[in-house]
Short mmCIF file of C-alpha atoms in Angstrom, two decimals:
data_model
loop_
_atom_site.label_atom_id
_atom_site.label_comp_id
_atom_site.label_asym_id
_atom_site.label_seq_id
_atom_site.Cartn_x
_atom_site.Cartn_y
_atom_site.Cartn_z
CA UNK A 1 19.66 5.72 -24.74
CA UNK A 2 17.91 8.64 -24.86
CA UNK A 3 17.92 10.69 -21.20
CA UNK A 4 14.64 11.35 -19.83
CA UNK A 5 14.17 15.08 -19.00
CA UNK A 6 11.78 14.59 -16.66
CA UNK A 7 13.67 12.28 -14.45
CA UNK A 8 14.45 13.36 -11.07
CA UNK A 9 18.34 14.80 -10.60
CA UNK A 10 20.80 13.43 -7.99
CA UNK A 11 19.98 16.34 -5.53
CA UNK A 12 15.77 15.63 -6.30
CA UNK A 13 16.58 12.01 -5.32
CA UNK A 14 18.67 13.48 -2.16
CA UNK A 15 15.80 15.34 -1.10
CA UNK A 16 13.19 12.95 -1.55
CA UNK A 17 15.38 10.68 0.67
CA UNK A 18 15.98 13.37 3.39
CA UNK A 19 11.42 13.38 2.66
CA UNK A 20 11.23 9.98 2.83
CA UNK A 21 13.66 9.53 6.42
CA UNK A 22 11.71 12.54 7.89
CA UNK A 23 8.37 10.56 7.45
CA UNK A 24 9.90 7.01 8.57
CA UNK A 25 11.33 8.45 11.78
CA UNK A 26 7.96 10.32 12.64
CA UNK A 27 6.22 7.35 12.59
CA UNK A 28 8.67 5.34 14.13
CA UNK A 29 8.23 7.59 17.18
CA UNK A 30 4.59 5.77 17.70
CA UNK A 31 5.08 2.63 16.47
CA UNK A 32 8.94 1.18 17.82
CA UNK A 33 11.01 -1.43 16.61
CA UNK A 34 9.01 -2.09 13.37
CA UNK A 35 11.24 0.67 11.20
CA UNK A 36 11.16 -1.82 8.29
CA UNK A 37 7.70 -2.32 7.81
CA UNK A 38 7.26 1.37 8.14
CA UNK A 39 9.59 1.98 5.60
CA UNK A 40 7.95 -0.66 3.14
CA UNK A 41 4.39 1.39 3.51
CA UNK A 42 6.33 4.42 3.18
CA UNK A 43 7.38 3.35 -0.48
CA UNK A 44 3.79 2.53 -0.85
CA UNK A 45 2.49 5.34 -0.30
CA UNK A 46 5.23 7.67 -2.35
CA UNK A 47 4.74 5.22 -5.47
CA UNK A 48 1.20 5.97 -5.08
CA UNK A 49 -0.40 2.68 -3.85
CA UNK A 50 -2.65 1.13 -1.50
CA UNK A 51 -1.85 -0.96 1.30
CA UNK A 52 -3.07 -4.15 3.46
CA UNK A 53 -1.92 -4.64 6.96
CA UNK A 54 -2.67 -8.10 7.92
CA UNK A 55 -2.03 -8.82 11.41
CA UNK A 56 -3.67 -10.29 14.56
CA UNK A 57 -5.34 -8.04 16.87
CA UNK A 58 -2.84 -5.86 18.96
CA UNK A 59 -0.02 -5.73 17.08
CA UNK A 60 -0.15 -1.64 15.97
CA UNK A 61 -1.76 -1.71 12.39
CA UNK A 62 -4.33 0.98 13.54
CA UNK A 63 -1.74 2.87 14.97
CA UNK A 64 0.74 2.00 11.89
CA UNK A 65 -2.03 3.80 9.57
CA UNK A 66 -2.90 7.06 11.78
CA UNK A 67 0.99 7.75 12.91
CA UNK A 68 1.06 7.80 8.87
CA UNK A 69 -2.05 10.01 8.24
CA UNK A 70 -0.67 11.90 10.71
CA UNK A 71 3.00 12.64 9.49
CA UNK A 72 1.51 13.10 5.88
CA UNK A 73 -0.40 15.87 6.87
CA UNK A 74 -3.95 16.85 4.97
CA UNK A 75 -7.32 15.01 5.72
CA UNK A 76 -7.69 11.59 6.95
CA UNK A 77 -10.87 9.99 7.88
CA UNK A 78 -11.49 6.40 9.46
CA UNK A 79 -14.26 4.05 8.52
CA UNK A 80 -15.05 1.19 10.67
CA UNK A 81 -16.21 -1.45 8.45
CA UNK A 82 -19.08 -3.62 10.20
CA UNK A 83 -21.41 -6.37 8.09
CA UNK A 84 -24.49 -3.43 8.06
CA UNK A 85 -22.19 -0.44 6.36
CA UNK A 86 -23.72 0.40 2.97
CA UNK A 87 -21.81 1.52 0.02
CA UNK A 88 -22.69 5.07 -0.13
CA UNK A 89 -21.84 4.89 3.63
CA UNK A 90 -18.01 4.72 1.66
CA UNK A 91 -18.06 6.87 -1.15
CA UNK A 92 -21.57 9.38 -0.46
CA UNK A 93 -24.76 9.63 -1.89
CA UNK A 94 -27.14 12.09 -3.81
CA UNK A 95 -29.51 14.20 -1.31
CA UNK A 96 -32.45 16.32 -1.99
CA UNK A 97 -32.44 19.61 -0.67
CA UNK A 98 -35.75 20.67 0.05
CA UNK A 99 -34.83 24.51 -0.25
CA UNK A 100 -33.36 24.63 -3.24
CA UNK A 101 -35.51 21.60 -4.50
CA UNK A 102 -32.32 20.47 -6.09
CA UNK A 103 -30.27 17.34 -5.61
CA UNK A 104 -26.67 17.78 -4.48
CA UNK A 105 -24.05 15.20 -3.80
CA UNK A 106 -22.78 14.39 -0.61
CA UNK A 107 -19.15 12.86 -0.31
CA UNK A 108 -18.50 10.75 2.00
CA UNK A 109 -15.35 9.53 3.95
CA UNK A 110 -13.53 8.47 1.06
CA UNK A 111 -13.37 12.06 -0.25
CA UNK A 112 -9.61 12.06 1.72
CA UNK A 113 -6.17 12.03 1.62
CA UNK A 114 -5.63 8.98 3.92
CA UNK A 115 -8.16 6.24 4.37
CA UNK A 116 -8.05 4.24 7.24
CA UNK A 117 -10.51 1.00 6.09
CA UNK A 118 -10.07 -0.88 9.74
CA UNK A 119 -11.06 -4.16 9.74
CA UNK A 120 -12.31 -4.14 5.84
CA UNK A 121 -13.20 -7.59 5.67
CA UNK A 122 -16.09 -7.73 8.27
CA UNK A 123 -18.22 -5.67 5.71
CA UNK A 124 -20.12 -7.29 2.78
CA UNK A 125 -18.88 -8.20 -0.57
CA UNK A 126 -21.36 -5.20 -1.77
CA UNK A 127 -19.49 -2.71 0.78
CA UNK A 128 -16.08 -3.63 -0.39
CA UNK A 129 -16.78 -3.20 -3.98
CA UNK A 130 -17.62 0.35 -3.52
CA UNK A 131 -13.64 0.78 -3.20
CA UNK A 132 -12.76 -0.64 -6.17
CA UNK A 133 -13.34 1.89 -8.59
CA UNK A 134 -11.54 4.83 -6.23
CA UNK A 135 -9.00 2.91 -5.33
CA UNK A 136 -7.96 2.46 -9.04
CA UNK A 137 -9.44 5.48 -10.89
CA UNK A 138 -9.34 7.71 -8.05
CA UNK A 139 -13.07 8.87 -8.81
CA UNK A 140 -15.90 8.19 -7.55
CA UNK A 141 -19.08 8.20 -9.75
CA UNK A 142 -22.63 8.11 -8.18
CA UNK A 143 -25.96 8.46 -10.19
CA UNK A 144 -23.50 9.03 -13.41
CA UNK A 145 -21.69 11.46 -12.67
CA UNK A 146 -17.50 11.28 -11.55
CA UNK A 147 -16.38 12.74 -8.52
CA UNK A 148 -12.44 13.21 -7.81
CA UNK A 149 -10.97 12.65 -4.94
CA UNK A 150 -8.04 14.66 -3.55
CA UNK A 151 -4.49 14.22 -4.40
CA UNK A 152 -2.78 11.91 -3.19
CA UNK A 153 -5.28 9.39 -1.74
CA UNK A 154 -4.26 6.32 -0.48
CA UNK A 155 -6.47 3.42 1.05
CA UNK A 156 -4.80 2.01 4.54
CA UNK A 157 -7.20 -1.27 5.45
CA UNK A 158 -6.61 -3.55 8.31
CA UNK A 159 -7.67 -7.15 8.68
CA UNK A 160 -7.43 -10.21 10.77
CA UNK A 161 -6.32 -13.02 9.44
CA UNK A 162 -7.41 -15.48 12.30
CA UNK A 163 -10.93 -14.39 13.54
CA UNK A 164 -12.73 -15.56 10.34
CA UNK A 165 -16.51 -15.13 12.26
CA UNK A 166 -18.67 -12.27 10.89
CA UNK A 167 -16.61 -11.68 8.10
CA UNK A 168 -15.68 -12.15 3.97
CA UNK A 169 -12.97 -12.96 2.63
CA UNK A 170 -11.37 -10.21 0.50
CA UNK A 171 -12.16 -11.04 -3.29
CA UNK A 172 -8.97 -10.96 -6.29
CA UNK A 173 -10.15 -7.86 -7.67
CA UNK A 174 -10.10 -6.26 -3.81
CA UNK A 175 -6.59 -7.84 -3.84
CA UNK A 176 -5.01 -6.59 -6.75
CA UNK A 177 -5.90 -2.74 -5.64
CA UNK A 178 -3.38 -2.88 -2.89
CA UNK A 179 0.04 -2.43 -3.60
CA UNK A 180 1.86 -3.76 -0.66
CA UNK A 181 0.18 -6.75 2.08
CA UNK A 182 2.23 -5.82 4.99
CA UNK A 183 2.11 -8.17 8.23
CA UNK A 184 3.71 -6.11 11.53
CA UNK A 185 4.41 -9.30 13.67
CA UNK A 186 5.34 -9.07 17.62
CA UNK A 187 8.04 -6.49 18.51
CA UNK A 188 11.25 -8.04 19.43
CA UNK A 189 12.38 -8.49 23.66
CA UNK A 190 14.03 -4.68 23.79
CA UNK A 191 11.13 -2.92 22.04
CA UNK A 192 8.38 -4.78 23.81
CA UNK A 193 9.94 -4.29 27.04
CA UNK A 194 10.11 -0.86 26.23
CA UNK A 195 5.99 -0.85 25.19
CA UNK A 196 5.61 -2.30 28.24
CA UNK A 197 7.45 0.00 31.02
CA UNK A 198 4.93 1.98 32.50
CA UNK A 199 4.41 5.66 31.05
CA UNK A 200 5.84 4.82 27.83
CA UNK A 201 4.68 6.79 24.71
CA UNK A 202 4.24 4.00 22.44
CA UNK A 203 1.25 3.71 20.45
CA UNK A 204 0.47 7.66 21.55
CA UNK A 205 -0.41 8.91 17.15
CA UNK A 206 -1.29 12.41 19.04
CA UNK A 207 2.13 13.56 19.69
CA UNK A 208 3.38 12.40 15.79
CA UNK A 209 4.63 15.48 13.64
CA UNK A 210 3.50 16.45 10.87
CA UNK A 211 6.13 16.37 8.75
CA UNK A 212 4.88 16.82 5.00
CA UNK A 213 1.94 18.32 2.97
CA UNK A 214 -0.26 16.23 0.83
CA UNK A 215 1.32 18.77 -1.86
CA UNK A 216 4.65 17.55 -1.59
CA UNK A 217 3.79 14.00 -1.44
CA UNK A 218 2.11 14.09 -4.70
CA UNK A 219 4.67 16.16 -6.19
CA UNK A 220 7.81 13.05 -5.30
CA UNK A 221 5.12 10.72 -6.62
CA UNK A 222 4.83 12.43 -10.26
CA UNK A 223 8.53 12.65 -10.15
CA UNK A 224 9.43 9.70 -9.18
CA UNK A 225 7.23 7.93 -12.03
CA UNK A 226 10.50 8.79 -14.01
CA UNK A 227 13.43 7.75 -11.91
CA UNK A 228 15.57 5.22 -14.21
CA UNK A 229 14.81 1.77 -15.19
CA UNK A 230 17.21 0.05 -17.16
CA UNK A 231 15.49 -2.79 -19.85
CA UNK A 232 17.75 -5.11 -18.08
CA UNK A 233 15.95 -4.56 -14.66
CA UNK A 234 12.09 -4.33 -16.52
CA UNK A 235 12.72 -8.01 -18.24
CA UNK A 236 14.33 -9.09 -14.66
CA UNK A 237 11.22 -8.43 -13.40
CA UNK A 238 8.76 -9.61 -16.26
CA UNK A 239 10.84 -13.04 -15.90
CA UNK A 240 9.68 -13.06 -12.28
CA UNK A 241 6.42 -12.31 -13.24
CA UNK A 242 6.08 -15.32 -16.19
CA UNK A 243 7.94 -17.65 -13.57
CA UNK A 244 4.96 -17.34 -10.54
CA UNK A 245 2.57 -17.90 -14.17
CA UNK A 246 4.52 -20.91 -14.98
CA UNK A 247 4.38 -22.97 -11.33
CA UNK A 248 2.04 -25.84 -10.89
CA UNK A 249 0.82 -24.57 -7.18
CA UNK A 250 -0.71 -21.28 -8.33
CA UNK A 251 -4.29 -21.10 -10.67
CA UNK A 252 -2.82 -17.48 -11.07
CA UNK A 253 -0.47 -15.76 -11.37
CA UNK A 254 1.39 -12.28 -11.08
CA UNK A 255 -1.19 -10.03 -13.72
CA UNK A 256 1.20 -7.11 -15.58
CA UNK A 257 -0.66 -4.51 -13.18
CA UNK A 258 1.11 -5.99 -10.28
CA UNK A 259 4.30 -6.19 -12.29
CA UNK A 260 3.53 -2.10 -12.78
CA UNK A 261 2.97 -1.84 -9.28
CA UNK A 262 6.67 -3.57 -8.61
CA UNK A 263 8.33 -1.55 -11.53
CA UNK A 264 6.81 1.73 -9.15
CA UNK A 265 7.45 0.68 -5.82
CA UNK A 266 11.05 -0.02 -6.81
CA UNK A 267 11.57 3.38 -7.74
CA UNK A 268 10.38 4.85 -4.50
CA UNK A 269 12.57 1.94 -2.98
CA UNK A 270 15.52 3.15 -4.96
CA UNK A 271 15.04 6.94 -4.24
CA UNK A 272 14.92 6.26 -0.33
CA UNK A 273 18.35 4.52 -0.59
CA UNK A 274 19.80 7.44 -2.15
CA UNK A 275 20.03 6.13 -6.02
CA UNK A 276 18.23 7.55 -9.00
CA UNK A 277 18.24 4.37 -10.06
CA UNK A 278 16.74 0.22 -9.81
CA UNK A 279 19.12 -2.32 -9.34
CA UNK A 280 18.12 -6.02 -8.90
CA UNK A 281 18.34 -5.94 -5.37
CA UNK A 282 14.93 -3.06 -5.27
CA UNK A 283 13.41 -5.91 -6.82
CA UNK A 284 14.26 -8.46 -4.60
CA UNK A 285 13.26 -7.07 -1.40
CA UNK A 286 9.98 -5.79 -3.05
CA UNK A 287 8.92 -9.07 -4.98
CA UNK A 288 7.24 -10.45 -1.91
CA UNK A 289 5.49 -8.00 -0.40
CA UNK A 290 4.21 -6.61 -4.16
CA UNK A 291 3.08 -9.82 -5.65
CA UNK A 292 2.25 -12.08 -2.76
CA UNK A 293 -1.02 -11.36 -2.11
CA UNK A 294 -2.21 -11.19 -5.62
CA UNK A 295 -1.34 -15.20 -6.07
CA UNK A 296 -4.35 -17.76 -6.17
CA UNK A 297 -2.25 -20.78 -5.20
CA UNK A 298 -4.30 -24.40 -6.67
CA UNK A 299 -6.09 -26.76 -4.39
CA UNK A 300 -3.70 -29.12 -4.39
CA UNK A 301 -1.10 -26.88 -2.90
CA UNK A 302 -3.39 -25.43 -0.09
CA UNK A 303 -3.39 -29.05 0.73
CA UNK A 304 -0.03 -29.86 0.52
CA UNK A 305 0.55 -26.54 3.06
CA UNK A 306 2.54 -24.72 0.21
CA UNK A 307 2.58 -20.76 0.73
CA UNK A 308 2.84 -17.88 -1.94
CA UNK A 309 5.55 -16.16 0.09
CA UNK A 310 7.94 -19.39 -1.33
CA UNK A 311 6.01 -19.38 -4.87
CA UNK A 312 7.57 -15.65 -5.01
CA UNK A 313 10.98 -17.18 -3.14
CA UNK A 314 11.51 -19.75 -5.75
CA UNK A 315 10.36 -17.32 -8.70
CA UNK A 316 13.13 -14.82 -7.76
CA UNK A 317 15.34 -17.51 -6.92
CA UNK A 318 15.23 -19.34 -10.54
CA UNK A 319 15.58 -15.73 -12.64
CA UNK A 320 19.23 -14.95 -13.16
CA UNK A 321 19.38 -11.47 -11.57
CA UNK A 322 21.40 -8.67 -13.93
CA UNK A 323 23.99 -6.59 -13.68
CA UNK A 324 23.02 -2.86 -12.56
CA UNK A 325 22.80 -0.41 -15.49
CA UNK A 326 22.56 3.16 -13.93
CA UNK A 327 21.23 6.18 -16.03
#
C-alpha cells in the first residue's frame, strides 16, 4: 500500500496526544468525575464535529460546553434558544445603513468558534433549521450571498430529554449534524460529595485555562483527516453500518455520513491513545455514541420498549471484528 505523505508521524500523533490530555484535564478541573465524557467531546471536537448533550437539568452540560470554549481558546458566544428566537437572531441579517445608504450584513452569534445552542429544542422548527446549513457547510448565506464562519467552529447544544412542555422535538436532518449525543449522568458518591463540600470549585468555567488556540485546533483536525485506516477497519465499520440497515426495529438506519463521521472520530480516538492508527476497538467504543442518535427505531419497537443504544450493541456484536493492520 501506498504511504500517505500527508499522514501525521509518530511524534505528530505524540503531540496531538500531549494537545488532546492538556484540553481533557482543563476541563476536568470544572466539571469532576465525568473525564470520559469529556474525553468523548474532546474527539468531537478535534475530528471536527458537532455535539448533543442530552441530560436532565443540573447535571453540568452548560458548564461541560463553556469549560470547553474556554480551554479552546478564540470566540465563543451563547444563544439561549426560547420558542420567539428568529432565524436571523442565529446566523444575522442584512441592515440598511442610512449613511452610507448601503446595505451591509450583520453576523450574528453563530459567526464563532464555539457555539453554545442551550436548550436548542425549546425554539421552533424554523429556528433550528437556520443551523443546518452552518453546521454542515460551515457558511452561512443570507439574501444570496455566503458568509464563512471562522475556523474551527463547532456547535455545543444542550437539551432535556424529560421536560417535553414548550418545546420540539429535534428533526433527522438536525440529528444527523451532530457528531456525538453525549448524556453526562449523576457524578458518582466521591465526586458528588466533593461538589457538594462547601467552597468547592466545581462548576467555577472562570478559573479554566486556556490551553490551545483555535489555530492549533484546526491545524490537528486537517492532520488528523489522514491518520491510517486500514480497508480491514473501513469494511468493519461499513458492516456495522449495513447491520443497524438490516434490523427489523429501526425505519432507518446508519446513512454513510454518519459512517464518515465514525471513520473521523476514530482517528481523533486513535491519536489520543497514542497510535497513528484505528484498530477495532476505536470503533467499538465510538459506535454508540456516533450512530445512536441518528437511528429512527419502527413503531413497533417503541412499543415493545426496544432502545437504539442495543440496535448499535447487537450491530457491533454480530460483525466479526478484524485483526489490527497498522500503517
Amino acid at each position: 500500500m501506498t504511504e500517505n505523505p500527508l499522514a501525521p508521524t509518530e511524534a505528530d500523533v505524540a503531540r496531538f496526544r500531549l494537545l488532546h490530555d492538556q484540553v481533557v484535564d482543563a476541563v476536568s478541573g470544572a466539571l469532576q468525575g465525568k473525564r470520559p465524557v469529556i474525553e468523548l467531546a474532546t474527539v468531537s471536537l478535534f475530528a471536527g464535529g458537532h455535539v448533543l448533550l442530552e441530560d436532565v437539568p443540573g447535571t453540568g452540560k452548560t458548564t461541560l460546553a463553556r469549560a470547553i470554549a474556554a480551554a479552546l481558546g478564540g470566540s465563543s458566544r451563547r444563544i439561549q434558544f426560547t420558542p420567539d428566537l428568529l432565524p436571523a437572531d442565529v446566523t444575522g441579517t442584512s441592515v440598511f445603513e442610512p449613511g452610507t445608504g448601503e446595505i451591509s450584513f450583520r453576523p450574528g452569534p453563530v459567526f464563532t468558534n464555539v457555539l453554545l445552542a442551550d436548550e436548542i429544542n425549546r425554539a421552533a422548527a424554523k429556528t433550528q433549521s437556520a443551523l443546518l446549513e452552518v453546521m454542515a457547510e460551515r457558511t452561512v448565506t443570507v439574501d444570496g450571498i455566503g458568509h464563512t464562519v471562522p475556523d474551527p467552529f463547532v456547535v455545543i447544544a444542550t437539551q432535556n430529554p424529560i421536560d417535553l412542555d414548550g418545546t420540539y422535538r429535534l428533526p433527522e436532518a438536525q440529528l444527523d449534524r451532530f457528531l456525538v449525543r453525549i448524556t453526562l449522568g449523576y457524578p458518582d458518591v466521591e465526586h458528588e460529595l466533593a461538589v457538594l463540600r462547601p467552597g468547592s470549585r466545581a462548576g467555577v468555567v472562570e478559573e479554566v485555562p486556556e490551553v490551545t488556540t483555535p489555530e492549533a485546533v484546526a491545524a490537528a483536525s486537517r492532520q488528523l483527516r489522514h491518520l491510517h485506516v486500514a480497508e480491514p477497519i473501513l469494511a468493519y465499520i461499513r458492516a456495522v453500518g449495513a447491520a443497524t440497515r438490516a434490523d427489523d426495529r429501526l425505519r432507518l438506519g446508519a446513512s454513510t455520513r454518519a459512517l464518515r463521521g465514525l471513520v473521523a472520530a476514530t482517528q481523533v480516538h486513535a491519536a489520543a491513545q497514542g497510535r497513528h492508527f484505528v484498530v477495532p476497538s476505536d470503533v467499538q467504543r465510538l459506535a454508540g455514541p456516533v450512530l445512536v442518535h441518528r437511528l429512527v427505531p419502527t413503531r413497533d419497537a417503541l412499543l415493545a420498549g426496544e432502545s437504539t443504544e442495543a440496535v448499535v450493541a447487537d450491530a457491533v456484536g454480530s460483525v466479526e471484528a478484524p485483526r489490527p493492520v497498522p500503517a
